[in-house]
Amino acid sequence: MLRELESFCRERRSLFYPKTDLPLPDAVLRGLGAAAARDAPRYVAAAADVCRRLFGVEPAEVRPLGESGTFHALCRARLADGRSVVARFNALGRRGRDFLLHLDAWAAGLLRGAGLPALTVYNVDLSRTQCPYDVEVIEEARGASLRTFDADEERTLALLPALGSFVARMHKVRTHGFGLFDVRPLALGEDGRNVGGSCASWRDYVVRRLETHVERCAALGAVRKEEARRIFAAFAAAEDLLADVQPCLLHGDLGSHNVFVDGEEVTALIDWEDCLSGDPAFDVAFWATFHPDRRHRAFLDGYRRERPLSADFGRRFWLYYLRVALSKTVLRHRLGVADALGRAPASLRIQKGLERFEASEPLAA
């Protein structure tokens, strides 16, 4: 397994956003959801068996979750004592073991150390000796995902300050190194304090695959030649921003589907496979690419209660917004995600990020 781990980490060091950059045929990415649904009975049986072995009793109920992660099949098991747990199975097992399943428990320890709620991870097993899949068994998050309220603007705006406050407290957790975390210490059972970013500098991470993403966006018609030149100029002009970073814990995928709330407070952030070490403004910008501008202030109001924004936060924000928009545009194409009817193309976030960075536009106070 050691050789497989080294190969896994070597590939991971070459990626910006794994969901965008993994060297898989687009057809495989697009078919993962259908494959998980087709194989649901096998995952349910495996989840029941894993829970039986882990908890020593027959689970009262096991069923597939209504949705799965990009690279995982998910089952919910209700135990006899009333607890609910989620079994996460590696849906890409043929590519190799899912060493990232170790990150949830590690991140949970850091969150608890910062006084934040975190889910209990009951077990991670990559041996494939008692279950044919790599599997993690984790406590089910309490409440509902923030995405549940996306169509209710008033409710969403009321909840965003709590999320901003949670994220700001998380950003007080200092880390070392930059970029996606090197999971070798966790996979080898070593001290979690040895876990750090796999890049030598923050700039090294941020510009990773930048040229490829710009070229792909240009081929899709999302970026014009003149805009591509301006994009590269923007990152060249940001050398000072990218050099002056004190790294902290970033979630790396702060979409509403990964945020659980109980109606007032955040109860959990789930799915830490994309977590990284770097500039807190990156996490905020990543979150913002999921939301219209009118929601930014509510999030930032909560954030500032716990952590001040730097004087150059606006420039950082729009640079990272641009970077994430490029990556997401490639990902949406790879997954075959179409723009919603009646809405502007999602790829226009690229132009928005570029123009506002060039204008050094601040965020709403």
Coordinates of C-alpha atoms in Angstrom, one line a residue:
M1 CA 0.0 0.0 0.0
L2 CA 3.0 2.3 0.6
R3 CA 3.8 2.5 -3.1
E4 CA 0.2 3.2 -3.9
L5 CA 0.1 6.0 -1.3
E6 CA 3.2 7.6 -2.7
S7 CA 1.7 7.6 -6.2
F8 CA -1.5 9.0 -4.9
C9 CA 0.2 11.9 -3.2
R10 CA 2.5 12.6 -6.2
E11 CA -0.6 13.0 -8.4
R12 CA -2.4 15.1 -5.8
R13 CA 0.5 17.5 -5.7
S14 CA -0.1 18.2 -9.4
L15 CA -3.7 19.3 -8.9
F16 CA -5.4 22.6 -8.3
Y17 CA -9.0 21.4 -7.6
P18 CA -9.2 17.6 -7.8
K19 CA -12.7 17.5 -9.1
T20 CA -11.6 19.6 -12.0
D21 CA -8.2 18.1 -12.6
L22 CA -8.3 14.4 -12.0
P23 CA -7.1 12.6 -15.2
L24 CA -10.4 10.8 -15.9
P25 CA -12.4 10.7 -19.1
D26 CA -15.3 13.2 -18.9
A27 CA -17.7 10.3 -19.6
V28 CA -16.5 8.6 -16.4
L29 CA -17.1 11.7 -14.3
R30 CA -20.5 12.2 -15.8
G31 CA -21.5 8.6 -15.2
L32 CA -20.6 8.4 -11.5
G33 CA -24.0 9.4 -10.2
A34 CA -25.8 6.9 -12.4
A35 CA -23.3 4.1 -11.5
A36 CA -23.9 4.8 -7.7
A37 CA -27.6 4.6 -8.2
R38 CA -27.3 1.3 -10.3
D39 CA -25.0 -0.2 -7.6
A40 CA -27.1 1.0 -4.7
P41 CA -28.1 -2.5 -3.5
R42 CA -24.5 -3.5 -3.2
Y43 CA -23.6 -0.4 -1.2
V44 CA -26.6 -0.9 1.1
A45 CA -25.5 -4.5 1.8
A46 CA -21.9 -3.4 2.4
A47 CA -23.1 -0.6 4.7
A48 CA -25.2 -3.0 6.7
D49 CA -22.3 -5.4 7.1
V50 CA -19.9 -2.7 8.1
C51 CA -22.2 -1.3 10.7
R52 CA -22.9 -4.9 12.0
R53 CA -19.2 -5.4 12.5
L54 CA -18.4 -2.0 13.8
F55 CA -21.3 -1.6 16.3
G56 CA -22.0 -5.3 17.1
V57 CA -25.7 -5.1 16.3
E58 CA -27.9 -5.3 13.3
P59 CA -28.8 -1.8 12.0
A60 CA -32.5 -1.0 12.2
E61 CA -32.5 0.5 8.7
V62 CA -30.0 1.1 5.8
R63 CA -30.8 3.0 2.7
P64 CA -29.1 5.1 0.0
L65 CA -28.9 8.8 0.6
G66 CA -30.9 10.8 -1.8
E67 CA -27.7 12.3 -3.3
S68 CA -24.1 11.2 -3.4
G69 CA -20.8 13.0 -3.5
T70 CA -18.9 13.5 -6.7
F71 CA -16.6 10.5 -6.0
H72 CA -18.6 8.7 -3.2
A73 CA -21.7 6.6 -2.8
L74 CA -23.5 7.4 0.4
C75 CA -25.8 5.2 2.6
R76 CA -27.6 6.2 5.8
A77 CA -27.8 3.6 8.6
R78 CA -30.1 4.0 11.6
L79 CA -28.9 2.1 14.6
A80 CA -30.9 0.5 17.3
D81 CA -30.0 3.1 19.8
G82 CA -31.4 5.9 17.6
R83 CA -28.1 7.2 16.2
S84 CA -27.8 7.7 12.4
V85 CA -24.5 7.3 10.6
V86 CA -23.4 7.7 7.1
A87 CA -21.2 5.2 5.2
R88 CA -19.1 6.8 2.5
F89 CA -17.8 4.4 -0.1
N90 CA -15.1 5.2 -2.7
A91 CA -16.9 5.1 -6.1
L92 CA -13.5 5.2 -7.9
G93 CA -12.0 2.2 -6.3
R94 CA -10.6 0.9 -9.5
R95 CA -8.3 3.9 -9.6
G96 CA -6.9 3.2 -6.2
R97 CA -7.5 3.6 -2.5
D98 CA -9.2 6.7 -1.2
F99 CA -6.7 8.0 1.3
L100 CA -8.6 11.3 1.6
L101 CA -11.2 9.5 3.8
H102 CA -8.7 10.1 6.6
L103 CA -9.1 13.9 6.4
D104 CA -12.6 14.1 8.1
A105 CA -11.4 12.8 11.5
W106 CA -8.2 14.9 11.3
A107 CA -10.1 18.1 10.5
A108 CA -12.7 17.3 13.2
G109 CA -10.0 17.3 15.8
L110 CA -8.8 20.7 14.7
L111 CA -12.3 22.1 14.7
R112 CA -13.0 20.8 18.2
G113 CA -9.7 22.3 19.4
A114 CA -11.1 25.7 18.1
G115 CA -14.4 25.2 20.0
L116 CA -16.4 24.4 16.8
P117 CA -18.8 21.5 16.3
A118 CA -17.5 18.5 14.3
L119 CA -18.8 15.1 13.4
T120 CA -17.6 11.9 15.0
V121 CA -15.8 9.5 12.6
Y122 CA -16.3 6.0 13.8
N123 CA -14.1 4.2 11.4
V124 CA -12.1 4.4 8.2
D125 CA -11.1 1.2 6.5
L126 CA -9.1 1.1 3.2
S127 CA -8.0 -2.5 3.6
R128 CA -10.8 -4.0 1.5
T129 CA -10.5 -7.2 3.5
Q130 CA -13.9 -7.1 5.2
C131 CA -15.6 -4.8 2.7
P132 CA -15.0 -4.6 -1.0
Y133 CA -14.8 -0.8 -0.9
D134 CA -12.8 1.9 0.9
V135 CA -15.3 3.0 3.5
E136 CA -15.7 5.7 6.2
V137 CA -18.5 5.6 8.8
I138 CA -19.3 9.0 10.2
E139 CA -22.0 10.6 12.3
E140 CA -24.8 12.0 10.3
A141 CA -24.9 15.8 10.5
R142 CA -27.7 17.3 12.5
G143 CA -30.3 19.6 10.9
A144 CA -30.5 20.3 7.1
S145 CA -28.1 21.4 4.5
L146 CA -28.0 25.1 3.8
R147 CA -28.9 24.2 0.2
T148 CA -32.4 23.3 1.4
F149 CA -33.1 27.0 1.9
D150 CA -31.6 28.3 -1.3
A151 CA -35.0 29.3 -2.8
D152 CA -35.9 31.1 0.5
E153 CA -33.8 34.3 0.2
E154 CA -35.0 35.7 3.6
R155 CA -34.1 32.4 5.4
T156 CA -30.7 32.1 3.6
L157 CA -29.7 35.7 4.5
A158 CA -30.6 35.1 8.1
L159 CA -28.4 32.0 8.3
L160 CA -25.3 33.4 6.4
P161 CA -23.9 35.5 9.3
A162 CA -23.7 32.3 11.4
L163 CA -21.8 30.6 8.6
G164 CA -19.5 33.6 8.2
S165 CA -18.8 33.5 12.0
F166 CA -18.1 29.7 11.8
V167 CA -15.7 30.1 8.9
A168 CA -13.8 33.0 10.6
R169 CA -13.3 30.9 13.7
M170 CA -12.1 28.0 11.6
H171 CA -9.6 30.4 9.9
K172 CA -8.0 31.0 13.2
V173 CA -6.6 27.5 13.1
R174 CA -3.0 27.8 11.9
T175 CA -1.5 25.3 9.6
H176 CA 1.8 24.9 7.8
G177 CA 2.8 24.4 4.2
F178 CA 0.5 25.5 1.3
G179 CA -2.2 23.9 -0.9
L180 CA -3.8 20.6 -0.7
F181 CA -2.8 18.6 2.4
D182 CA -0.3 15.8 2.2
V183 CA -2.2 12.8 3.7
R184 CA 0.8 10.5 4.1
P185 CA 1.1 11.0 7.9
L186 CA -2.6 10.2 8.4
A187 CA -2.5 7.1 6.1
L188 CA 0.6 5.8 7.9
G189 CA -1.0 6.4 11.4
E190 CA 1.5 9.1 12.3
D191 CA 0.9 12.3 14.4
G192 CA -1.7 14.6 12.7
R193 CA 0.5 17.5 13.6
N194 CA 2.8 16.4 10.8
V195 CA 0.1 17.1 8.2
G196 CA 0.8 20.1 6.1
G197 CA 0.2 21.6 2.7
S198 CA 2.0 19.8 -0.2
C199 CA 3.2 23.0 -2.0
A200 CA 6.3 25.0 -1.2
S201 CA 4.5 28.4 -1.5
W202 CA 0.9 29.7 -1.8
R203 CA 1.6 31.1 -5.2
D204 CA 2.8 27.7 -6.3
Y205 CA -0.6 26.3 -5.4
V206 CA -2.8 29.1 -6.8
V207 CA -1.2 29.1 -10.3
R208 CA -1.2 25.4 -10.5
R209 CA -3.0 24.3 -13.7
L210 CA -3.8 28.0 -14.4
E211 CA -2.6 27.9 -18.0
T212 CA -4.5 24.7 -18.6
H213 CA -7.7 26.1 -17.2
V214 CA -7.5 29.3 -19.2
E215 CA -6.8 27.3 -22.4
R216 CA -9.8 25.0 -21.7
C217 CA -12.0 28.0 -21.0
A218 CA -10.8 29.6 -24.2
A219 CA -11.6 26.5 -26.2
L220 CA -15.1 26.5 -24.6
G221 CA -15.6 30.1 -25.7
A222 CA -15.8 31.3 -22.1
V223 CA -12.6 33.4 -22.4
R224 CA -11.5 35.5 -25.3
K225 CA -7.9 35.8 -26.4
E226 CA -7.6 39.4 -25.0
E227 CA -9.1 38.2 -21.7
A228 CA -6.7 35.4 -21.4
R229 CA -3.8 37.9 -21.7
R230 CA -5.4 40.0 -19.0
I231 CA -5.9 37.0 -16.7
F232 CA -2.2 36.1 -16.8
A233 CA -1.3 39.7 -16.3
A234 CA -3.6 39.8 -13.2
F235 CA -1.8 36.9 -11.6
A236 CA 1.6 38.3 -12.4
A237 CA 0.5 41.6 -10.8
A238 CA -0.5 39.8 -7.7
E239 CA 2.9 38.5 -6.7
D240 CA 2.8 40.6 -3.5
L241 CA -0.5 39.2 -2.5
L242 CA 0.4 35.6 -3.1
A243 CA 3.7 35.9 -1.3
D244 CA 2.3 37.5 1.9
V245 CA 0.2 34.6 3.3
Q246 CA 0.1 33.1 6.8
P247 CA -1.6 29.8 6.1
C248 CA -4.6 28.6 8.0
L249 CA -7.2 25.7 7.7
L250 CA -9.4 26.1 4.7
H251 CA -12.4 23.9 3.9
G252 CA -11.8 24.2 0.2
D253 CA -15.4 23.6 -1.0
L254 CA -17.8 25.8 1.0
G255 CA -20.9 25.1 -1.1
S256 CA -24.2 25.1 0.7
H257 CA -24.4 21.3 0.2
N258 CA -21.5 21.0 2.6
V259 CA -23.0 23.2 5.3
F260 CA -25.5 21.9 7.8
V261 CA -27.7 24.2 10.0
D262 CA -30.3 23.7 12.7
G263 CA -32.2 26.8 11.8
E264 CA -30.0 29.2 13.7
E265 CA -26.4 27.9 13.9
V266 CA -24.0 25.8 11.8
T267 CA -24.0 22.3 13.1
A268 CA -21.4 20.8 10.8
L269 CA -19.2 21.3 7.8
I270 CA -19.0 18.0 5.9
D271 CA -16.7 16.5 3.2
W272 CA -13.1 17.7 4.0
E273 CA -11.5 15.9 1.1
D274 CA -10.6 19.2 -0.6
C275 CA -9.4 21.0 2.5
L276 CA -6.1 22.9 2.2
S277 CA -3.7 25.2 3.9
G278 CA -3.6 28.8 2.7
D279 CA -5.1 32.3 2.5
P280 CA -8.5 32.6 4.3
A281 CA -9.7 35.0 1.6
F282 CA -9.5 32.0 -0.8
D283 CA -12.2 30.1 1.2
V284 CA -14.4 33.2 1.3
A285 CA -14.1 33.7 -2.5
F286 CA -14.8 30.0 -3.1
W287 CA -18.0 30.3 -1.1
A288 CA -19.0 33.5 -3.0
T289 CA -18.8 31.8 -6.4
F290 CA -21.8 29.7 -5.3
H291 CA -23.9 32.8 -4.4
P292 CA -25.1 36.1 -5.9
D293 CA -23.5 39.3 -4.8
R294 CA -26.5 40.3 -2.7
R295 CA -25.6 37.6 -0.2
H296 CA -21.9 38.6 0.3
R297 CA -22.6 41.2 3.0
A298 CA -24.6 38.9 5.2
F299 CA -21.7 36.3 5.2
L300 CA -19.1 39.0 5.8
D301 CA -21.0 40.6 8.6
G302 CA -20.8 37.3 10.5
Y303 CA -17.1 36.8 9.5
R304 CA -16.0 40.2 10.8
R305 CA -17.5 39.5 14.2
E306 CA -14.8 36.9 14.7
R307 CA -11.9 38.0 12.5
P308 CA -11.0 41.3 10.9
L309 CA -10.6 41.6 7.1
S310 CA -7.2 42.8 5.8
A311 CA -6.8 46.1 4.0
D312 CA -6.2 44.3 0.8
F313 CA -9.0 41.8 1.3
G314 CA -10.9 43.0 -1.8
R315 CA -8.0 42.4 -4.2
R316 CA -7.4 39.0 -2.7
F317 CA -11.1 38.1 -2.9
W318 CA -11.5 39.0 -6.5
L319 CA -8.3 37.4 -7.6
Y320 CA -9.3 34.1 -6.0
Y321 CA -12.9 34.5 -7.3
L322 CA -11.4 34.7 -10.8
R323 CA -9.2 31.6 -10.1
V324 CA -12.0 29.5 -8.8
A325 CA -14.4 30.6 -11.6
L326 CA -11.9 29.4 -14.2
S327 CA -11.6 26.0 -12.5
K328 CA -15.4 25.7 -12.0
T329 CA -16.1 26.5 -15.6
V330 CA -13.9 23.6 -16.7
L331 CA -15.5 21.3 -14.1
R332 CA -19.1 22.2 -15.2
H333 CA -18.1 21.3 -18.8
R334 CA -16.5 18.1 -17.7
L335 CA -19.7 17.1 -15.8
G336 CA -22.0 18.2 -18.5
V337 CA -23.7 20.8 -16.3
A338 CA -25.9 23.2 -18.4
D339 CA -26.6 26.8 -17.4
A340 CA -30.0 27.3 -15.8
L341 CA -32.7 28.6 -18.1
G342 CA -33.2 32.3 -17.8
R343 CA -29.9 32.9 -16.0
A344 CA -26.7 34.4 -17.3
P345 CA -24.0 31.8 -18.1
A346 CA -22.1 30.7 -15.0
S347 CA -18.8 31.3 -16.9
L348 CA -19.4 35.1 -16.7
R349 CA -18.1 34.9 -13.2
I350 CA -14.7 34.8 -14.9
Q351 CA -15.2 38.2 -16.4
K352 CA -16.7 39.6 -13.2
G353 CA -13.7 38.4 -11.2
L354 CA -11.2 39.8 -13.7
E355 CA -12.8 43.2 -14.1
R356 CA -13.3 43.7 -10.4
F357 CA -9.7 42.7 -9.6
E358 CA -8.4 45.1 -12.3
A359 CA -10.5 47.8 -10.8
S360 CA -9.3 46.9 -7.2
E361 CA -13.0 46.9 -6.3
P362 CA -13.7 46.5 -2.6
L363 CA -16.5 44.3 -1.3
A364 CA -19.7 45.7 0.2
A365 CA -19.0 47.1 3.6

